Amino acid sequence: MQLIQNLKQATANAIQAIYQVQIKPEQVLVNETKPEIEGDFTIVLFAFVKQLGKSPEELGNALGEAVKNSMPGLITDFNIVKGFLNFTISDQFWLDFIQAADTNQLITPTADPRKIMVEYSSPNTNKPLHLGHLRNNFLGWSIAEILKLQGNEVVKTCIVNDRGIHICKSMIAWQLFANGATPATTGQKGDHFVGDYYVKYNDAYKAEVEQLIASGRTKDDAEKEAPIQQAAQAMLLKWEQGDAETIDLWKRMNEWVYGGFEVTYKKIGSDFFKTYYESNTYLLGKDLVDQGLAKKVFYQKEDSSVWIDLTSDGLDEKIVRRKDGTSVYITQDIGLAELKQKEFNTDASIYVVGDEQNYHFKVLKLICQKLQLPAADGIYHLSYGMVELPTGKMKSREGTVVDADDLVDGMVQIAKEKTESLGKVDDFTAEQLQKLYDTIGLGALKFFLLRVDPKKKMIFNPEESIDFHGFTGPFIQYTHARIKSILRKTGTAVHSIGSDLLPLEKALSMKLASFSAVVNEAAEALDPSKLAIYTFDLAKLFNSFYAELSIANAESEDKKNLRIQLGILTAATLKQAMHALGIEVPEQM
RNA sequence: GGUUCGGUAGCUCAGCUGGAUAGAGCGUCAUCCUUCUAAGAUGAGGGCCAUUGGUUCGAAUCCAAUCCGAAUCACCA
């Protein structure tokens, strides 16, 4: 908030004027004053007490007087408690803010907008999306929206992992066990259909390995010799050689999966400006290996494999090209980073990827820097923690995952039951009702996954349903709907809003005024949870305000106008903040 | 073993660029709908901020060590 900046500057100026000591404004610590104490903003004096050798009382009085005088009309009073200098801001300042606030321009855009790529989602085409993907999708989408809100240009991309041994596993299992069944013949969603064959593969593989061990093989040998495993390997080779039949099957099965993904993405609201397919990008980066060799960033071993030595950076030696000349994962990623940079010329590229790949991205950035690629310094890994079950990690292979579609449908169902039991939307059409259930169910889920610090792992217990009360999406949605309901009755015409504020009116005004700063913080930290917490605080504050003060039957016309305007602003702020979290807010619920 | 991340109320989490008496939500208990939406509000109870030491006027926050948990250190992606 500009006001805080001004306070810092004024304090620094005062110290300079009174004590002839240079202080940078950033060195001045300004907090919101604790509720029990009189005042709005507090300057912590201790640091200066020591530096200037004055008592807190003396210093506080001198600074308080000087700062107050330098901001006439703005600061009405100050007091000193222990080492804290508390300033009271004039009601008029907040009233001016409320009066001038524009619901279409709640945020001051950043002074230096950037072009930023956000890559997220990154699904595999051998199985449906699960809870972990949901956290990724919600985070990626929200980060992109927050950056946009701040005034940046954002390019959302997705890299689809559509090739490799894991895809071949589903394909082999389909050939072996499906008898020609398709999603159309079974009526199953395509991604689930294919995912089932991935699980069938692993069941068959496990059985074969057990049998081989029983017949006397060692575990290692059995795992290598299992026929279904060898068949998958052979299929991968055929795929790479471009075998027509294999490519055909691959395309067909991937299409089934994409059909399923499209439904899920549409439902959860993920979208991408550009989708990259690994089958097109997995050969990228080969020429960069040669360049790296020429630049002596890489070196070749006797078996002709190519490596980079990162031991001086505290990491290991890392292979970038196999002895057979094929490239590895990191090489593809370097190549893709270069390609993306060429296509979009972004200032920064954010990869929303789980924290299990922290090491990989550290290496990726380092190698790109050593190769002096233009993309290098803009690479940022937004590392988020895994979603785990009380029983431990989710494993697709073993079928111990919380399926994304099931989870979303379950949430919508709960929203439906809850809404029906409350009976507040009897005038809705069937279509409106369904939309409302989707909005609330999905809102609860998204908020649940976004309200915690992205980098922390989280535990999800499928036995306990996600709450609709308290620090939740529906609570915020409800508050919005409640405000809208009130405004429908009072109207929204506002003229004079008076000249004084009650404590709750003031608290709400201050909270509203800090929205822009919170968006900047969330953008800076790439952390939507900061916005989630803000929406909750704001909604809670409004609800206290609502419980205490009447809007429609306010004590005066000015007060009524003021509170209507506060309602309008709160609703608009909640709506915009929630939108940046990917959550819609209903007009009525 | 190396590296990185985490450990705050019964549970889920804020707070971490050092500042006033450590905060929410859920759950528990109590109060409030003849007045604007009770998916709400108000209050009570609940804490050796993993442990120990250090720096400081001041430490949940910074530093060190220890304990516990996770990820990673693949010619998988």
PDB file of N, CA, C and O in Angstrom, chain A residues 5 14 118 151 226 293 352 370 414 489 573:
ATOM      1  N   GLN A   5       4.375   2.952   2.388  1.00  0.00           N
ATOM      2  CA  GLN A   5       5.591   3.515   1.794  1.00  0.00           C
ATOM      3  C   GLN A   5       5.810   4.953   2.266  1.00  0.00           C
ATOM      4  O   GLN A   5       6.921   5.334   2.645  1.00  0.00           O
ATOM      5  N   ALA A  14      12.208  12.329   8.828  1.00  0.00           N
ATOM      6  CA  ALA A  14      12.189  12.937  10.154  1.00  0.00           C
ATOM      7  C   ALA A  14      13.489  12.654  10.902  1.00  0.00           C
ATOM      8  O   ALA A  14      14.058  13.535  11.556  1.00  0.00           O
ATOM      9  N   VAL A 118       4.013 -20.245 -18.188  1.00  0.00           N
ATOM     10  CA  VAL A 118       3.729 -21.163 -17.085  1.00  0.00           C
ATOM     11  C   VAL A 118       3.417 -22.522 -17.697  1.00  0.00           C
ATOM     12  O   VAL A 118       2.452 -22.678 -18.429  1.00  0.00           O
ATOM     13  N   GLY A 151      -0.593  -7.727 -14.155  1.00  0.00           N
ATOM     14  CA  GLY A 151      -0.334  -6.965 -15.364  1.00  0.00           C
ATOM     15  C   GLY A 151       0.662  -7.604 -16.313  1.00  0.00           C
ATOM     16  O   GLY A 151       1.063  -7.000 -17.302  1.00  0.00           O
ATOM     17  N   ALA A 226      10.661 -61.416 -17.577  1.00  0.00           N
ATOM     18  CA  ALA A 226       9.203 -61.513 -17.670  1.00  0.00           C
ATOM     19  C   ALA A 226       8.752 -61.213 -19.096  1.00  0.00           C
ATOM     20  O   ALA A 226       9.085 -60.170 -19.647  1.00  0.00           O
ATOM     21  N   LEU A 293      29.896 -29.673 -26.353  1.00  0.00           N
ATOM     22  CA  LEU A 293      31.208 -30.302 -26.480  1.00  0.00           C
ATOM     23  C   LEU A 293      32.210 -29.300 -27.046  1.00  0.00           C
ATOM     24  O   LEU A 293      33.337 -29.176 -26.556  1.00  0.00           O
ATOM     25  N   VAL A 352       5.697 -25.807 -13.344  1.00  0.00           N
ATOM     26  CA  VAL A 352       4.978 -26.300 -12.169  1.00  0.00           C
ATOM     27  C   VAL A 352       5.138 -27.818 -12.141  1.00  0.00           C
ATOM     28  O   VAL A 352       4.478 -28.544 -12.878  1.00  0.00           O
ATOM     29  N   LYS A 370      25.314 -22.773 -18.199  1.00  0.00           N
ATOM     30  CA  LYS A 370      26.676 -23.045 -18.673  1.00  0.00           C
ATOM     31  C   LYS A 370      26.743 -23.035 -20.193  1.00  0.00           C
ATOM     32  O   LYS A 370      27.752 -22.676 -20.784  1.00  0.00           O
ATOM     33  N   ILE A 414     -21.854 -33.767  -3.012  1.00  0.00           N
ATOM     34  CA  ILE A 414     -22.014 -33.248  -1.645  1.00  0.00           C
ATOM     35  C   ILE A 414     -22.604 -31.838  -1.694  1.00  0.00           C
ATOM     36  O   ILE A 414     -23.483 -31.490  -0.901  1.00  0.00           O
ATOM     37  N   LYS A 489     -31.507  -5.981  -2.577  1.00  0.00           N
ATOM     38  CA  LYS A 489     -32.591  -5.324  -1.833  1.00  0.00           C
ATOM     39  C   LYS A 489     -32.354  -3.836  -1.623  1.00  0.00           C
ATOM     40  O   LYS A 489     -33.282  -3.045  -1.645  1.00  0.00           O
ATOM     41  N   THR A 573     -14.064  -7.544  -4.776  1.00  0.00           N
ATOM     42  CA  THR A 573     -12.727  -8.019  -4.410  1.00  0.00           C
ATOM     43  C   THR A 573     -12.729  -9.532  -4.221  1.00  0.00           C
ATOM     44  O   THR A 573     -11.831 -10.234  -4.702  1.00  0.00           O
TER      45      THR A 573
END
